[in-house]
């Protein structure tokens, strides 16, 4: 009888171990090493809350050696900048981080609310993690246009 009870305990222990392992794998996939839910989404969907209104102004904040702020209310430039962001796709997380190449794009709305998107170099930052930003060539041209509009 003692050997039968010992075998039952071993089977029960093995079953518990399998259940614990399955739960751990599920948690790691969901929270740890799995793909971010925003990967594959366009950058506007991933970084901005749903907003039915179109932005009326855009501000570009560059944080390098000095902080520089560029702002425009030019409707065409605001719309084309938002469209360029919307055309970008969030890629894989990147390992290398840049502390001196931060930029923030702030969209302002008629009701006074604002939504911002953070960049680090040519990457987008979501929840303190940098991701490759695919299809961003037009976005970088729009950011240069915002800067140029301040010099005129």
Coordinates of C-alpha atoms in Angstrom, one line a residue:
X1 CA 0.0 0.0 0.0
X2 CA 2.8 2.4 0.8
X3 CA 4.2 2.1 -2.8
X4 CA 0.7 2.9 -4.3
X5 CA 0.4 6.1 -2.3
X6 CA 3.9 7.1 -3.2
X7 CA 3.2 6.6 -6.9
X8 CA 0.0 8.7 -6.6
X9 CA 1.9 11.5 -5.0
X10 CA 4.5 11.4 -7.8
X11 CA 1.7 11.6 -10.4
X12 CA 0.0 14.4 -8.6
X13 CA 3.3 16.3 -8.3
X14 CA 4.0 15.8 -12.0
X15 CA 0.5 17.1 -12.9
X16 CA 0.9 20.1 -10.7
X17 CA 4.3 20.8 -12.3
X18 CA 2.7 20.6 -15.8
X19 CA -0.1 23.0 -14.8
X20 CA 2.4 25.5 -13.3
X21 CA 4.6 25.3 -16.4
X22 CA 1.7 25.9 -18.7
X23 CA 0.6 28.9 -16.6
X24 CA 4.1 30.4 -16.7
X25 CA 4.4 30.0 -20.4
X26 CA 1.0 31.7 -20.9
X27 CA 2.1 34.6 -18.6
X28 CA 5.4 35.1 -20.4
X29 CA 3.7 35.1 -23.8
X30 CA 1.1 37.6 -22.6
X31 CA 3.4 40.0 -20.6
X32 CA 7.0 39.2 -21.1
X33 CA 8.5 38.0 -24.3
X34 CA 5.6 38.0 -26.6
X35 CA 5.0 40.6 -29.3
X36 CA 3.7 43.9 -28.2
X37 CA 0.1 44.4 -29.1
X38 CA 1.0 47.6 -31.0
X39 CA 3.5 45.9 -33.3
X40 CA 2.2 45.9 -36.9
X41 CA -0.2 48.7 -36.1
X42 CA 0.3 52.1 -37.7
X43 CA 2.0 54.6 -35.4
X44 CA -1.0 56.8 -34.9
X45 CA -3.1 53.9 -33.7
X46 CA -0.4 52.7 -31.4
X47 CA 0.5 56.0 -29.8
X48 CA -2.6 58.2 -29.9
X49 CA -5.9 57.7 -28.2
X50 CA -9.0 57.5 -30.4
X51 CA -10.0 61.0 -31.3
X52 CA -12.8 61.9 -33.7
X53 CA -11.5 65.4 -34.3
X54 CA -8.6 66.4 -36.5
X55 CA -5.7 68.2 -34.9
X56 CA -5.5 72.0 -35.4
X57 CA -1.9 72.5 -34.5
X58 CA 1.3 70.4 -34.1
X59 CA 4.3 71.1 -32.0
X60 CA 7.7 69.4 -32.4
X61 CA 9.9 69.4 -29.3
X62 CA 13.6 68.4 -29.8
X63 CA 15.5 67.4 -26.8
X64 CA 19.2 67.3 -27.7
X65 CA 21.9 69.4 -26.1
X66 CA 19.3 72.1 -25.9
X67 CA 15.5 72.0 -26.0
X68 CA 14.0 73.5 -29.1
X69 CA 10.3 73.9 -29.8
X70 CA 8.7 74.3 -33.2
X71 CA 5.0 74.9 -33.6
X72 CA 2.6 75.4 -36.5
X73 CA -1.1 75.8 -37.0
X74 CA -0.8 75.6 -40.8
X75 CA -3.7 73.3 -41.5
X76 CA -2.0 71.6 -44.5
X77 CA 1.2 70.9 -42.6
X78 CA -0.7 69.6 -39.6
X79 CA -2.8 67.3 -41.7
X80 CA 0.1 66.0 -43.7
X81 CA 2.2 65.4 -40.6
X82 CA -0.7 63.4 -39.0
X83 CA -1.1 61.5 -42.3
X84 CA 2.6 60.7 -42.4
X85 CA 2.5 59.4 -38.8
X86 CA -0.6 57.3 -39.7
X87 CA 1.3 55.7 -42.6
X88 CA 4.2 54.5 -40.3
X89 CA 4.1 51.0 -38.8
X90 CA 5.4 50.0 -35.4
X91 CA 8.2 47.3 -35.9
X92 CA 10.2 45.2 -33.5
X93 CA 11.6 46.5 -30.2
X94 CA 15.2 47.8 -30.5
X95 CA 18.0 47.2 -28.0
X96 CA 20.0 50.3 -28.5
X97 CA 18.7 53.5 -26.8
X98 CA 19.6 57.1 -27.5
X99 CA 19.4 59.6 -24.7
X100 CA 20.3 62.6 -26.7
X101 CA 18.1 62.2 -29.7
X102 CA 14.6 62.6 -28.2
X103 CA 11.8 64.3 -30.0
X104 CA 8.1 64.7 -29.1
X105 CA 5.4 65.4 -31.5
X106 CA 2.3 67.0 -29.9
X107 CA -1.0 67.3 -31.7
X108 CA -3.4 69.9 -30.4
X109 CA -7.1 69.8 -30.9
X110 CA -9.7 72.6 -31.0
X111 CA -11.1 71.6 -27.6
X112 CA -7.7 72.3 -26.0
X113 CA -6.7 68.7 -25.6
X114 CA -3.3 67.4 -26.7
X115 CA -1.9 64.0 -27.6
X116 CA 1.8 63.3 -28.0
X117 CA 4.1 60.8 -29.6
X118 CA 7.7 60.3 -28.5
X119 CA 10.6 59.4 -30.7
X120 CA 14.2 58.4 -30.0
X121 CA 16.4 58.7 -33.0
X122 CA 14.4 57.1 -35.8
X123 CA 12.4 54.9 -33.4
X124 CA 9.0 55.4 -31.7
X125 CA 8.8 55.1 -27.9
X126 CA 5.8 53.3 -26.5
X127 CA 5.5 52.6 -22.8
X128 CA 9.2 53.4 -22.3
X129 CA 10.3 50.9 -24.9
X130 CA 11.7 51.9 -28.3
X131 CA 10.4 50.3 -31.4
X132 CA 11.6 50.5 -35.0
X133 CA 9.4 52.8 -37.0
X134 CA 8.8 51.4 -40.5
X135 CA 7.8 53.6 -43.5
X136 CA 8.8 56.8 -41.7
X137 CA 10.6 58.7 -44.5
X138 CA 7.6 61.0 -45.2
X139 CA 7.2 61.6 -41.4
X140 CA 10.8 62.8 -41.2
X141 CA 10.3 65.1 -44.1
X142 CA 7.2 66.5 -42.4
X143 CA 9.2 67.1 -39.2
X144 CA 11.8 69.0 -41.3
X145 CA 9.0 71.0 -42.8
X146 CA 7.7 72.0 -39.4
X147 CA 11.2 73.2 -38.4
X148 CA 11.5 75.1 -41.7
X149 CA 8.2 76.8 -41.2
X150 CA 9.6 78.5 -38.1
X151 CA 12.5 80.0 -40.0
X152 CA 10.2 81.8 -42.5

